XYZ file of C-alpha atoms in Angstrom:
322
model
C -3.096 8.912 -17.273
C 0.335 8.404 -15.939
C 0.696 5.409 -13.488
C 3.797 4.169 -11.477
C 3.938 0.590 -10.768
C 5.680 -0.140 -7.457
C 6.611 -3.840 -6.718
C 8.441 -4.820 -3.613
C 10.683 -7.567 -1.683
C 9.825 -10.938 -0.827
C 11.913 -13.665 -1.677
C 10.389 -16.906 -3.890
C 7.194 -16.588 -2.940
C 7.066 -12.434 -3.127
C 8.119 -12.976 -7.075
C 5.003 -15.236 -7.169
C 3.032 -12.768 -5.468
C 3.744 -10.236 -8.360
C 2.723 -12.786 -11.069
C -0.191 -13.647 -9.840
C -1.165 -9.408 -8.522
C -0.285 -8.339 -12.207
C -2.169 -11.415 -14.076
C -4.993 -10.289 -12.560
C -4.764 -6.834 -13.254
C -4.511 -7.778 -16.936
C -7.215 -10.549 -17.020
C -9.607 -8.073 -15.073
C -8.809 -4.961 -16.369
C -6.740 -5.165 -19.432
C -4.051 -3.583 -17.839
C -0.775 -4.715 -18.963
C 1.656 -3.593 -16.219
C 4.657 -3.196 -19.128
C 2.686 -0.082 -19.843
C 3.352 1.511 -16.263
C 5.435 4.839 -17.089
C 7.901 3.900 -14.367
C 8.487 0.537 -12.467
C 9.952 0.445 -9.397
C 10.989 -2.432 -8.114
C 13.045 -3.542 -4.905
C 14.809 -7.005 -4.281
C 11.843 -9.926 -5.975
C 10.331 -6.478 -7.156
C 13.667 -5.956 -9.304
C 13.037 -9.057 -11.033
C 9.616 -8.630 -12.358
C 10.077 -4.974 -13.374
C 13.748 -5.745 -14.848
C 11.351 -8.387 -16.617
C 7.953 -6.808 -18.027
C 10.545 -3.600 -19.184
C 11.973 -6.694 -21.576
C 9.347 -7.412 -22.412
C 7.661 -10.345 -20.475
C 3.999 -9.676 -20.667
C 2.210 -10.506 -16.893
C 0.275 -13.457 -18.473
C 4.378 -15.103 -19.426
C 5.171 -14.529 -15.894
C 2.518 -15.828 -14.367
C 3.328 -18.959 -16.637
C 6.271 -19.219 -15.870
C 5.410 -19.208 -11.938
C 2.680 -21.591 -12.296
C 4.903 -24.067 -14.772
C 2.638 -23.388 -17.936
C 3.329 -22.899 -21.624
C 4.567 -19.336 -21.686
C 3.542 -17.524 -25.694
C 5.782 -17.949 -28.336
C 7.500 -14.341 -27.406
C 7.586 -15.067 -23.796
C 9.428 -18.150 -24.379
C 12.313 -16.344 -26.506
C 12.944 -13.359 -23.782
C 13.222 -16.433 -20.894
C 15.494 -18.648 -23.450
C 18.979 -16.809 -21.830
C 17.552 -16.798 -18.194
C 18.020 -19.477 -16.078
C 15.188 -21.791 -15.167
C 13.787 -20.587 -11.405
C 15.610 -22.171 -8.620
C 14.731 -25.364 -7.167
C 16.564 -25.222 -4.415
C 18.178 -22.453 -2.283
C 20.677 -23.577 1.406
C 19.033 -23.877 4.592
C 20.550 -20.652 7.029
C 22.431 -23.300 8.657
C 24.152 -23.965 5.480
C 24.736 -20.207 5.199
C 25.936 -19.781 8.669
C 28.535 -22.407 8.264
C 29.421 -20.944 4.878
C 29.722 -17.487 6.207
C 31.396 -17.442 9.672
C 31.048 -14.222 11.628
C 32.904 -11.595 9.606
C 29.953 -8.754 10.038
C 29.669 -7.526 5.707
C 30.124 -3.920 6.453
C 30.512 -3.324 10.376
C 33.802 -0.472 10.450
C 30.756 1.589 8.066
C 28.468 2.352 11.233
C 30.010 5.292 12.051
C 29.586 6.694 8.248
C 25.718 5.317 8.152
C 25.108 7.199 11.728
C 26.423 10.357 10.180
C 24.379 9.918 6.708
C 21.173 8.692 8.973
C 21.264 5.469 7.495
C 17.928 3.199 8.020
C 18.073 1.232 11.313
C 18.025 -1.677 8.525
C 21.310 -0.895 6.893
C 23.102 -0.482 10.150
C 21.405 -4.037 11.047
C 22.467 -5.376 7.813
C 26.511 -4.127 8.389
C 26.336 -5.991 11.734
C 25.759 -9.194 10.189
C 27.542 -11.818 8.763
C 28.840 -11.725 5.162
C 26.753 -13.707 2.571
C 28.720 -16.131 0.853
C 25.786 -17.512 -1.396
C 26.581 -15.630 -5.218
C 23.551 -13.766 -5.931
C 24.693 -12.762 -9.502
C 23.501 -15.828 -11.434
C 20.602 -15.331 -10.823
C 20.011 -11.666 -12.006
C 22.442 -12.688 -15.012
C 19.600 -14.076 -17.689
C 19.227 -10.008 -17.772
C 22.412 -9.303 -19.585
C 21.185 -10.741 -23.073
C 18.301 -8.807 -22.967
C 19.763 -5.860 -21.970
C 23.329 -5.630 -22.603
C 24.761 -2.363 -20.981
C 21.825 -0.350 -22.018
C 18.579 0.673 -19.880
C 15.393 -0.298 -20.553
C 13.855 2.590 -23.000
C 11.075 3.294 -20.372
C 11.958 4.124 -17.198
C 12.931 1.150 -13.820
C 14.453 2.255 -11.004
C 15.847 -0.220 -9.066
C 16.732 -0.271 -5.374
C 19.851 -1.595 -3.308
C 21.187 -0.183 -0.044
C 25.489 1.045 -0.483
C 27.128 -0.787 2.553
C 29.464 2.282 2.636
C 27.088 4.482 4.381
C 24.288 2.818 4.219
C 22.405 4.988 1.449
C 19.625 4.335 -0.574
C 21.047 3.735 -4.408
C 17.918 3.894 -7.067
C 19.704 2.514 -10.145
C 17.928 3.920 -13.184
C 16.988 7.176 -12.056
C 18.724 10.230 -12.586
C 21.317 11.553 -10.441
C 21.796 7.799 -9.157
C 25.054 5.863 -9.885
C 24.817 3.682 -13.344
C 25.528 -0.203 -13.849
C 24.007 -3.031 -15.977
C 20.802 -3.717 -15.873
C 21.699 -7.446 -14.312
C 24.215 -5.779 -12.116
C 21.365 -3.690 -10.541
C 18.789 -6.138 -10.243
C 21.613 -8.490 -8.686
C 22.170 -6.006 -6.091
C 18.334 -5.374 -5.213
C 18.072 -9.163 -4.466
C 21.234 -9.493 -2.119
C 20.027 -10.416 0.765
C 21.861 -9.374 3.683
C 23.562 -12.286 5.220
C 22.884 -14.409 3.310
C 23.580 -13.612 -0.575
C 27.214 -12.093 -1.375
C 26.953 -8.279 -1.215
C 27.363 -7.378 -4.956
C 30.428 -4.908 -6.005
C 29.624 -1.883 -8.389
C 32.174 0.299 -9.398
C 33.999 -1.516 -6.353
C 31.565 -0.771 -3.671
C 29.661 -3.176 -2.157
C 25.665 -2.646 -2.576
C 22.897 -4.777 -0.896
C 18.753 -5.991 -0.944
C 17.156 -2.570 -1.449
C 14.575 -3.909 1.021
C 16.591 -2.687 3.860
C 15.630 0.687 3.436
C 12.300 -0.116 2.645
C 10.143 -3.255 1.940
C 8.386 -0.960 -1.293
C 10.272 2.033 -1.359
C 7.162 3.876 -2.296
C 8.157 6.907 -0.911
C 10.293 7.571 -4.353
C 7.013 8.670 -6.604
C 5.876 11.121 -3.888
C 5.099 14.504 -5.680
C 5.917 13.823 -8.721
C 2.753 13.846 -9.943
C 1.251 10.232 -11.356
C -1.983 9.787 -11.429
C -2.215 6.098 -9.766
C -0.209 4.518 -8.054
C -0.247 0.404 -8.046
C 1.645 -1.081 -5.182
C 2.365 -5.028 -5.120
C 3.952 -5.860 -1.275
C 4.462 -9.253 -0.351
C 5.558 -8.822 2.336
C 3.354 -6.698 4.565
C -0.758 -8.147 5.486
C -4.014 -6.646 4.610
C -6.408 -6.052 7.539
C -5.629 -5.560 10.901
C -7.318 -8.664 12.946
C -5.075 -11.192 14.585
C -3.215 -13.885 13.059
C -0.549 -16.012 15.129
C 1.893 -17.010 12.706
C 5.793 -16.971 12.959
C 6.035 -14.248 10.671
C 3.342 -12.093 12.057
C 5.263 -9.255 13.473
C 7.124 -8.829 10.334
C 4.399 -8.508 7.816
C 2.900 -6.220 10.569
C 5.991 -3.835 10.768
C 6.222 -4.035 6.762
C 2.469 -3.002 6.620
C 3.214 -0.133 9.318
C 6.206 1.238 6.719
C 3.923 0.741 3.577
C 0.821 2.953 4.983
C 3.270 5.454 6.274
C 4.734 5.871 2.547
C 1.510 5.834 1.194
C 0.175 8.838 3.417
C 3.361 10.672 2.044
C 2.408 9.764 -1.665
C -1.339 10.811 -0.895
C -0.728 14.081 0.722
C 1.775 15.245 -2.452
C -2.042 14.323 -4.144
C -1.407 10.639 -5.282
C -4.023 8.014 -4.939
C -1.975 4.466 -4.057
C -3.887 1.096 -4.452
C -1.547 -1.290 -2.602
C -2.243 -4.986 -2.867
C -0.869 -7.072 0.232
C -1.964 -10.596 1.263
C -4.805 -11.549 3.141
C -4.286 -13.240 6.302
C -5.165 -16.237 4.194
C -2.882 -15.631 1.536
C 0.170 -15.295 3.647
C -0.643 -18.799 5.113
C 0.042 -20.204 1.829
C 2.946 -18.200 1.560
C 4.606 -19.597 4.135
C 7.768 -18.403 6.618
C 10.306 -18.855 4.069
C 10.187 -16.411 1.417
C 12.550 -18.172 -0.130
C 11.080 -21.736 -0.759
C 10.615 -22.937 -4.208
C 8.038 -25.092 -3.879
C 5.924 -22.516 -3.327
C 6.005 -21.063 -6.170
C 3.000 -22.151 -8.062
C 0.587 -22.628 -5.415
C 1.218 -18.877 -4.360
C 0.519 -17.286 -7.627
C -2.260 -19.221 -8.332
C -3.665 -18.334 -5.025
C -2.854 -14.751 -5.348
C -4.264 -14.464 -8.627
C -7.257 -16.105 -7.332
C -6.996 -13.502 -4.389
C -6.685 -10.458 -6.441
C -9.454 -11.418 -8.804
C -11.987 -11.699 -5.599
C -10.955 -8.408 -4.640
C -11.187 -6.683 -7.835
C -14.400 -7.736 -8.216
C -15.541 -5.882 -5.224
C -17.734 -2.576 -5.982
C -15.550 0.302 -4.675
C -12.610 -0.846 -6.497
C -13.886 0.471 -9.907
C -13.456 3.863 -8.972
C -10.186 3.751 -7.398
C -9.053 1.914 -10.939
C -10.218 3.962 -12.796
C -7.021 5.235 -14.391
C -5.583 1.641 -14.957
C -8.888 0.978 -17.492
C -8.234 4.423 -19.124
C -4.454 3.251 -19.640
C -5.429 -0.422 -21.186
C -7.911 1.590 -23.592
């Protein structure tokens, strides 16, 4: 059974979201998500696939999430990575930091002509992040040095040049360290520093799309296991600042997933309940969310993979842990 593993933005709390989806998955149904045959992941989603390719098992990152003892291999592989942030600047802070010089603005004319994502162009009209992004991605270079994981990532930025999609990893795509990559994934428009590779500046791969699913369309998995924070399961009303995001995000997620399912796919996509995203929170990228969120996710995903008609749609995951 081949399965992709497809793990998408959201901040702090999205990066929670993942531990506590793929902690689950393993308690569950033995499935260890290292074993996906490719991992795709896209701004928090480049950290935890950068990390379960070296080796971080779901049960470490979920540890590490929830402040508990990670296993004695766990702890090595997170000795050269910093410790998670405490504390990131308000968007005041950022504002003030920045100014108004828009980060890629004399580009829109390129990104028209390449049919850039209404996101990119959005992202080239705003100001220039001047929070550095890179530290955080660097605990990668240790573990990776300049060579790519063995099994296959693919990790997503936006090029502010023209407003492409850049899949870093994949073939045909442009090459840089694994850090580098993952770096670039997680630069927020705005409000990280875009991140220069090979002199061009690349941003949060988010802006193109909150999963980028739409990459393991025909190519012929048998599963497909999608982890979006930041879209919302169901479709009854919630009033909530962040409503008519997660509601757009879900919108682009089951449009990609009809597109995977057609070329004969099935996709299991786990999103937060109405419930869960109240714990969540607005800010994606508040810290002190961090273990409340994967504990209730875990929770979450546990109650839902106990329910009867997700055995069949599993089934290749419990073939895979065999």
């Amino acid at each position: 059974m081949k399965v992709a593993l497809v793990l998408g933005a959201g901040g702090v709390t999205g990066g929670a979201f993942h531990a506590g989806v793929l902690a689950a998955l393993h308690d569950e149904l033995g499935w260890d998500a290292r074993r996906a045959d490719v991992v795709i992941g896209t701004s928090a989603g480049s950290m935890a696939g950068a990390a379960l390719r070296a080796g971080l098992s779901p049960r470490d990152l979920y540890a590490r999430a929830t402040g508990r003892p990670l296993s004695v291999e766990g702890a090595r592989l997170v000795r050269s990575m910093p410790p998670p942030p405490s504390h990131f600047p308000l968007r005041r802070e950022v504002r003030a930091r920045a100014g108004r010089r828009p980060a890629a603005a004399a580009n829109l004319g390129r990104m028209a002509l390449s049919r850039a994502s209404i996101g990119a162009m959005a992202a080239a009209l705003l100001p220039r992040g001047e929070i550095p992004i890179a530290d955080l991605a660097a605990g990668f270079d240790p573990l990776f040095r300049d060579a790519w994981p063995r099994d296959p990532l693919w990790v997503c930025a936006v090029r502010l040049t023209d407003g492409r999609r850049v899949v870093f990893g994949r073939e045909g795509h442009p090459k840089a360290p694994v850090a580098q990559a993952v770096a670039s994934s997680c630069a927020i428009p705005g409000y990280f520093s875009p991140v220069a590779i090979d002199g061009v500046d690349h941003v949060d791969g988010g802006v193109h799309s909150p999963t980028n699913l739409d990459l393991v369309a025909g190519l012929g998995y048998d599963l497909v296991v999608v982890s979006s924070p930041m879209s919302i399961a169901g479709r009854g009303i919630r009033v909530a600042a962040d409503t008519a995001l997660r509601r757009a995000c879900r919108a682009f997620l089951d449009r990609e997933a009809i597109a995977v399912r057609r070329r004969g796919t099935p996709v299991v996509a786990f999103q937060p309940t109405p419930d869960d995203a109240s714990v969540m929170g607005v800010n994606a990228m508040d810290p002190s969310r961090r273990s409340e969120v994967a504990r209730r996710i875990y929770d979450s995903t546990k109650q839902r993979l106990a329910r009867a008609d997700m055995g069949e749609r599993l089934r290749a995951l419990q073939v895979t842990s065999g």
